[in-house]
Structures are given as structure tokens and as C-alpha cells.
Coordinates of C-alpha atoms and ligand atoms in Angstrom, one line a residue:
M130 CA -1.0 79.6 83.7
L131 CA 0.8 82.7 82.1
E132 CA 3.0 84.9 84.0
S133 CA 5.2 88.5 83.5
D134 CA 8.1 88.4 85.2
S135 CA 8.5 92.2 84.6
D136 CA 6.4 95.2 85.7
N137 CA 6.0 96.3 81.7
N138 CA 4.3 93.4 80.6
S139 CA 6.5 93.0 77.8
P140 CA 5.8 90.0 76.1
L141 CA 9.4 88.9 75.6
D142 CA 9.1 88.5 79.5
L143 CA 5.9 86.0 79.3
W144 CA 6.3 82.8 80.9
Y145 CA 4.5 79.3 81.3
Q146 CA 4.3 77.9 84.5
E147 CA 3.1 74.4 85.4
R148 CA 3.0 74.0 89.0
H149 CA 2.6 70.5 89.5
N150 CA 1.7 71.0 93.4
D151 CA 2.5 73.6 96.1
E152 CA 6.7 73.2 96.0
V153 CA 7.8 72.3 92.3
S154 CA 7.3 74.1 88.6
F155 CA 8.4 73.5 85.3
G156 CA 8.3 77.2 83.0
L157 CA 8.8 78.2 79.4
H158 CA 9.5 81.3 77.9
V159 CA 6.4 82.1 75.5
K160 CA 6.9 83.9 72.5
K161 CA 3.0 84.3 71.2
V162 CA 0.2 83.3 72.5
L163 CA -2.1 81.4 69.7
H164 CA -5.3 80.9 71.3
S165 CA -7.2 80.7 74.7
S166 CA -10.6 79.3 75.1
Q167 CA -12.7 77.9 77.8
S168 CA -14.7 74.8 76.4
P169 CA -17.0 73.0 78.5
F170 CA -15.1 70.5 79.9
Q171 CA -12.0 72.4 80.5
R172 CA -9.9 75.6 79.4
V173 CA -7.7 75.2 76.4
D174 CA -4.6 77.1 75.8
V175 CA -2.0 76.9 72.3
F176 CA 1.1 79.2 72.5
E177 CA 4.5 79.3 71.1
S178 CA 7.4 79.0 73.1
T179 CA 10.9 79.6 72.5
G180 CA 12.2 76.3 74.0
F181 CA 9.7 73.9 73.0
G182 CA 7.9 75.4 69.9
R183 CA 4.3 74.9 69.7
V184 CA 2.3 73.7 73.2
L185 CA -1.3 72.4 74.4
T186 CA -2.2 73.1 77.7
L187 CA -5.1 71.8 79.7
D188 CA -6.4 73.9 81.9
G189 CA -3.0 75.1 82.3
L190 CA -1.5 71.7 82.2
M191 CA 0.9 70.8 79.5
M192 CA -0.6 68.2 76.7
C193 CA 2.3 68.5 74.2
S194 CA 4.8 70.1 73.2
D195 CA 6.3 70.2 69.3
R196 CA 9.5 69.2 71.1
D197 CA 9.2 66.3 72.8
E198 CA 5.7 65.0 71.5
F199 CA 7.4 62.1 70.1
V200 CA 8.2 60.5 72.8
Y201 CA 5.2 60.0 74.6
H202 CA 3.2 59.0 71.1
E203 CA 6.0 56.7 70.3
M204 CA 5.9 54.7 73.4
I205 CA 2.1 54.5 74.1
S206 CA 1.6 53.2 70.7
H207 CA 4.6 51.0 69.5
V208 CA 5.1 49.0 72.5
P209 CA 1.6 47.4 72.5
L210 CA 0.9 47.3 69.1
L211 CA 4.4 45.2 68.5
V212 CA 4.1 42.9 71.4
H213 CA 0.5 42.2 69.8
P214 CA 0.9 39.5 66.8
N215 CA -1.9 41.2 64.8
P216 CA -3.5 44.8 65.7
K217 CA -6.3 45.0 63.6
R218 CA -8.9 47.5 65.5
V219 CA -7.4 50.1 68.0
L220 CA -9.3 51.8 70.3
V221 CA -7.5 55.3 71.8
I222 CA -9.1 57.4 74.5
G223 CA -8.2 61.1 75.0
G224 CA -5.9 61.9 72.6
G225 CA -7.3 64.7 70.9
D226 CA -4.3 66.0 69.7
G227 CA -4.1 62.8 67.2
G228 CA -0.2 62.1 67.9
T229 CA -1.3 58.4 68.9
L230 CA -3.8 57.9 65.9
R231 CA -0.8 59.3 63.9
E232 CA 2.2 56.9 65.4
V233 CA -0.8 53.7 65.6
L234 CA -1.5 54.1 62.0
R235 CA 2.2 53.7 60.8
H236 CA 1.4 50.0 61.2
D237 CA -0.3 48.6 58.3
C238 CA -1.8 46.0 59.8
V239 CA -4.0 48.5 61.6
E240 CA -7.4 48.5 59.8
E241 CA -9.4 50.8 61.8
A242 CA -8.6 53.5 64.5
V243 CA -10.8 54.8 66.6
L244 CA -10.4 58.0 68.9
C245 CA -13.3 59.0 71.5
E246 CA -12.4 62.0 72.8
I247 CA -14.3 64.3 75.2
D248 CA -13.6 67.8 74.1
G249 CA -13.8 68.9 70.5
E250 CA -11.9 71.6 71.1
V251 CA -9.0 70.2 71.5
V252 CA -9.6 68.3 68.0
E253 CA -10.1 71.2 66.7
A254 CA -7.0 73.5 68.3
A255 CA -4.9 70.2 67.0
R256 CA -6.3 70.6 63.5
Q257 CA -5.6 74.5 63.6
F258 CA -2.3 74.5 65.6
F259 CA -0.4 71.2 65.0
P260 CA -0.7 69.7 61.5
A261 CA 1.5 67.1 62.4
L262 CA -0.2 65.8 65.0
A263 CA -3.2 66.3 63.4
F264 CA -2.3 64.2 60.1
G265 CA -3.7 61.1 62.6
L266 CA -7.0 62.6 63.1
N267 CA -7.5 63.2 59.2
H268 CA -6.2 59.3 58.0
P269 CA -8.4 57.7 56.0
R270 CA -8.1 54.3 58.5
A271 CA -9.2 56.8 61.5
K272 CA -12.6 57.5 62.9
V273 CA -12.9 59.9 65.2
H274 CA -15.6 60.3 67.6
I275 CA -16.3 63.3 70.4
G276 CA -17.5 62.0 73.3
D277 CA -16.9 60.5 76.8
G278 CA -14.3 57.5 76.7
V279 CA -15.9 56.0 80.1
E280 CA -19.3 56.2 78.1
F281 CA -18.2 55.0 74.9
V282 CA -16.4 51.6 75.8
K283 CA -19.5 50.8 78.3
K284 CA -21.3 50.9 75.1
S285 CA -18.9 49.0 72.9
A286 CA -19.7 45.3 71.9
A287 CA -18.0 42.9 73.3
G288 CA -14.1 41.3 72.3
V289 CA -13.9 44.0 69.5
F290 CA -10.7 45.7 69.9
D291 CA -7.3 43.8 69.9
I292 CA -5.8 47.5 71.4
V293 CA -6.9 49.8 73.9
I294 CA -4.9 53.3 74.2
V295 CA -6.0 55.2 77.3
D296 CA -4.2 58.7 76.3
S297 CA -6.3 60.7 78.9
T298 CA -5.3 63.5 81.2
D299 CA -4.5 63.7 84.5
P300 CA -6.8 61.9 86.8
I301 CA -8.7 65.1 87.6
G302 CA -12.0 66.9 85.8
P303 CA -13.0 64.6 83.3
G304 CA -10.2 62.4 83.4
V305 CA -11.0 60.8 86.8
G306 CA -13.2 58.2 85.4
L307 CA -10.6 56.7 82.9
F308 CA -8.8 55.5 85.9
S309 CA -10.8 53.5 88.0
G310 CA -11.2 49.6 88.1
E311 CA -14.6 49.8 87.0
F312 CA -13.6 51.4 83.6
Y313 CA -10.2 49.1 83.3
R314 CA -12.9 46.1 83.8
E315 CA -14.7 47.9 80.6
V316 CA -11.8 47.6 78.6
K317 CA -11.4 44.2 79.4
R318 CA -14.6 43.6 78.1
I319 CA -14.2 45.2 74.9
L320 CA -10.7 43.5 74.1
A321 CA -10.8 40.5 71.7
P322 CA -8.3 37.5 73.3
G323 CA -5.0 38.4 73.4
G324 CA -5.8 42.1 73.6
I325 CA -3.9 44.5 75.2
V326 CA -4.6 47.8 77.2
M327 CA -1.8 51.0 77.6
A328 CA -2.6 53.4 79.8
Q329 CA -0.8 56.4 81.1
C330 CA -0.3 56.5 84.2
E331 CA 1.6 59.7 85.4
S332 CA 4.9 60.5 86.7
P333 CA 6.8 58.1 89.4
W334 CA 8.2 61.2 91.1
E335 CA 4.6 62.4 91.8
N336 CA 3.2 61.7 95.4
K337 CA -0.1 64.0 94.7
F338 CA -1.3 60.7 92.9
D339 CA -1.3 57.4 94.2
L340 CA 0.0 55.3 91.5
A341 CA 0.0 52.2 93.6
K342 CA -4.1 52.5 93.5
V343 CA -4.1 53.1 89.7
Y344 CA -1.7 49.9 89.0
G345 CA -3.9 48.3 91.7
N346 CA -7.1 49.4 89.7
L347 CA -5.6 47.7 86.3
K348 CA -4.1 44.8 88.7
D349 CA -7.9 43.8 89.6
A350 CA -9.1 43.7 86.0
F351 CA -6.0 41.9 84.2
T352 CA -3.5 39.1 85.7
S353 CA -0.5 40.8 84.1
V354 CA 0.4 44.3 84.5
Y355 CA 3.5 46.3 83.8
S356 CA 5.1 49.4 84.1
M357 CA 7.0 51.1 81.5
V358 CA 9.2 54.3 81.9
G359 CA 10.1 57.1 79.8
S360 CA 12.0 60.9 79.4
I361 CA 9.5 63.5 78.8
P362 CA 11.3 67.2 79.6
S363 CA 8.0 68.5 79.5
Y364 CA 6.1 66.7 81.8
P365 CA 6.1 66.7 85.5
Y366 CA 9.6 65.5 86.9
G367 CA 10.6 65.2 83.3
F368 CA 10.0 61.2 83.8
W369 CA 6.6 59.5 83.0
S370 CA 5.2 56.0 83.3
W371 CA 2.6 54.1 81.5
G372 CA 1.0 50.7 82.4
F373 CA 1.1 48.1 80.1
A374 CA -1.8 45.1 80.8
S375 CA -3.2 42.1 79.5
D376 CA -4.2 38.7 80.4
N377 CA -1.6 36.9 78.2
Q378 CA 1.0 39.2 76.6
H379 CA 4.6 39.9 77.9
P380 CA 5.3 43.5 77.4
F381 CA 9.0 42.7 75.2
H382 CA 9.5 38.8 75.3
K383 CA 7.8 38.5 71.8
I384 CA 8.3 41.7 70.3
D385 CA 7.8 41.2 66.2
L386 CA 10.9 41.8 65.3
E387 CA 10.1 42.7 61.6
R388 CA 7.7 45.1 62.1
A389 CA 10.0 46.9 64.9
R390 CA 12.5 47.3 62.9
A391 CA 10.6 49.1 60.4
I392 CA 8.6 51.2 63.1
E393 CA 12.4 52.1 64.5
K394 CA 13.8 53.2 61.3
A395 CA 11.1 56.3 61.4
S396 CA 11.1 56.6 65.1
K397 CA 12.7 59.6 67.1
Y398 CA 12.6 57.6 70.3
Y399 CA 11.1 54.1 69.9
N400 CA 13.8 51.3 69.1
V401 CA 13.7 47.7 70.3
D402 CA 16.1 48.1 72.8
I403 CA 14.2 51.3 74.5
H404 CA 11.8 48.9 74.3
R405 CA 12.8 46.5 76.2
G406 CA 14.7 48.8 78.6
A407 CA 11.6 51.0 79.2
F408 CA 10.2 48.2 81.8
A409 CA 13.5 48.3 84.3
L410 CA 12.3 50.4 86.9
P411 CA 14.3 52.0 89.5
N412 CA 13.8 51.0 93.0
F413 CA 12.0 53.9 94.3
L414 CA 9.3 52.8 91.8
R415 CA 9.5 49.3 92.3
Q416 CA 9.1 50.0 96.0
K417 CA 5.9 52.2 95.3
L418 CA 4.6 49.2 93.2
A419 CA 5.4 46.1 95.5
N420 CA 2.2 45.6 97.1
V421 CA 0.5 46.0 93.7
Ligands
AAT515 N1 -1.4 63.1 73.6 C1 -1.0 63.7 74.7 C2 -1.8 64.3 75.3 C3 -3.0 64.3 76.1 S1 -4.4 64.9 76.3 C4 -5.4 64.1 77.0 C5 -7.0 63.8 76.4 O1 -7.8 63.2 76.9 C6 -7.2 65.2 76.8 O2 -7.7 66.0 75.2 C7 -8.7 65.6 77.2 O3 -9.8 65.9 76.6 C8 -9.1 64.1 77.0 N2 -9.9 63.4 78.0 C9 -10.2 63.8 79.3 N3 -11.3 62.8 79.6 C10 -11.7 62.2 79.1 C11 -12.7 61.3 79.1 N4 -13.7 61.2 79.7 N5 -13.1 60.5 77.8 C12 -12.4 60.8 76.8 N6 -11.4 62.2 76.5 C13 -10.9 62.5 77.6 C14 -2.6 63.2 77.6 C15 -1.6 63.9 78.2 C16 -0.8 63.4 79.6 C17 -0.6 63.9 81.1 C18 0.3 65.1 80.7 N7 0.4 65.2 82.3

């Protein structure tokens, strides 16, 4: 949402506000609106903010900003890739900005990273306005497919991916299906033995989303499910969670330290201590997930 806080509509007074619910919001001062369009799926906006650099929003909700995108993209990628002993084929669902692909493809062992994004306009906006993210989309080992992730997973052969990363929007609009138990069971089917799914799971502070239900859906499909947390200032409440699920992998007992040291050297957020610590949960979150 873009709104002016003065009567003269001076661009200097333009603010973006994400209303998380009827009570809480996050705001950024807008320097310049760069792009606004309505795709078949959602409204796509790109603007230059004074505090967080370039920002991509979908239906008014923050997807990534120049300043802090690295936290989300490094954690959703490096944690599963450094736990799996030899990840060769990776599927990213959503993530049309390219940031997750960029991080996945820093791992030389990955032979192919497939991206399935529902909205071609997100990919185009990334190519035009976010070259540092789109780097991943243009990588020679990346394959970009435009389509619904739910359908893509249903049509994929069994056991073909080592890692599936669900880099999805919030569980509204086209993203709803990516949080269901049926979808997670299909994801499990396309994973090879030892495979891992890492899924974007919203802010533990937001009561609007039933976190226990989403983690419960993961738990119906996989024997071991862990919640990982991290700090992302531009996302609701600045505190985010992801679900790490598999049938036989612990999220940090067997990190491939040789590969991890190389990755952490060139990372802005990820390091081995952060990897281990990200699974230490505050009590209010433990309580939310106590019956999962
Ligand atoms: N990399 C961080 C950015 C995102 S955007 C998530 C992407 O998921 C969007 O581009 C959206 O178009 C895509 N998407 C939504 N539903 C589907 C679907 N069914 N199949 C494929 N792609 C889909 C993540 C933001 C995290 C949450 C921020 N609050």
C-alpha cells in the first residue's frame, strides 16, 4: 500500500505500509515508485525506499528488499544443502525473484536447480529491477519454469529431487495450496531417499496464521519436522520461521563442515553457529508447536 502523509502529495512524503493485521503495520519511506502492474495472479510493485533500498511487494506485502533479502535466501538454502551429504538436484517452488536460486547455485555439487514460479511478471520484475537476485535466474545450472508449484510437483516423477525449497508467498491467494498436507505428501513423493524439504513458514508472532496447523501438515508427511527462526527486519514482526522436514535428517547434527566453512566465508548471515542456533526456539513458539 502506498500512501502520502501530507496534503500536498509531495513524493518525499510517500510511505509504504504493510498492514500485518488490523492492529500492526510496518512502514518505509518511498523515494521512487519504479513499477506497478496487475498480473493474472497479484499486484506487483517495485519501489526504491530510502531505508531498505529496492523493494518488491506482491498484493502490497513485502517479498524482498535489497537491504535484508540475504537473511531469508541464505537460510532457506544453505541449511538444507549443508545437511544433505550430496545434493545434486534441487527444486525451488515460488522464489521468482531468483534469490534462493542464487544461493543454491553457490553449491558446486548442485548439478541442476529447477525453479517453478507461478507468476512470470515476478521473474520479469526481478530481471529488470533486481540484478543481484536475478543472477540466480540467469545461471547456467538453473532451469526456470512458469507454472503452479502444486501442479508441477504432482506431475514430477517420484524420487527425483534431493532438496525441495518452498519459497512461497503467505498462505493467501495462489500460495494457499503450498501449505497443505496434500502438497507436502506430494513433495515427499518426489524426494529421493535422504531428501529434505525447507518451507517458508511465516512469523511466529502473527496469530492470524495457524502455525501449528502448517507444521502439523508437514508432520503428517514427514517423520521429523523442526522449526528454524531468523531475524528479517522488513518482514512482519522482524522475526521469521521456516520448517525443516525429512524422514531421516537432523537439521544440525551432521553439517558438512568443509562445505559450510566455504559457504560462510562469502555469506552475510549464514555461519555454522547461526545454523545450529537457528533451531533454538523461544518458549512461546515451543508452546505453539507443543502438540504438533
Ligand atoms: N524470495 C522471497 C520472496 C518470496 S516471493 C514468493 C513467490 O511465490 C512469489 O513470487 C509468488 O508469485 C510465488 N507463488 C505463490 N504461489 C505459488 C504457487 N502456487 N506456485 C508457484 N509459485 C507461487 C517469499 C516471500 C515470503 C513471505 C513474505 N511475507
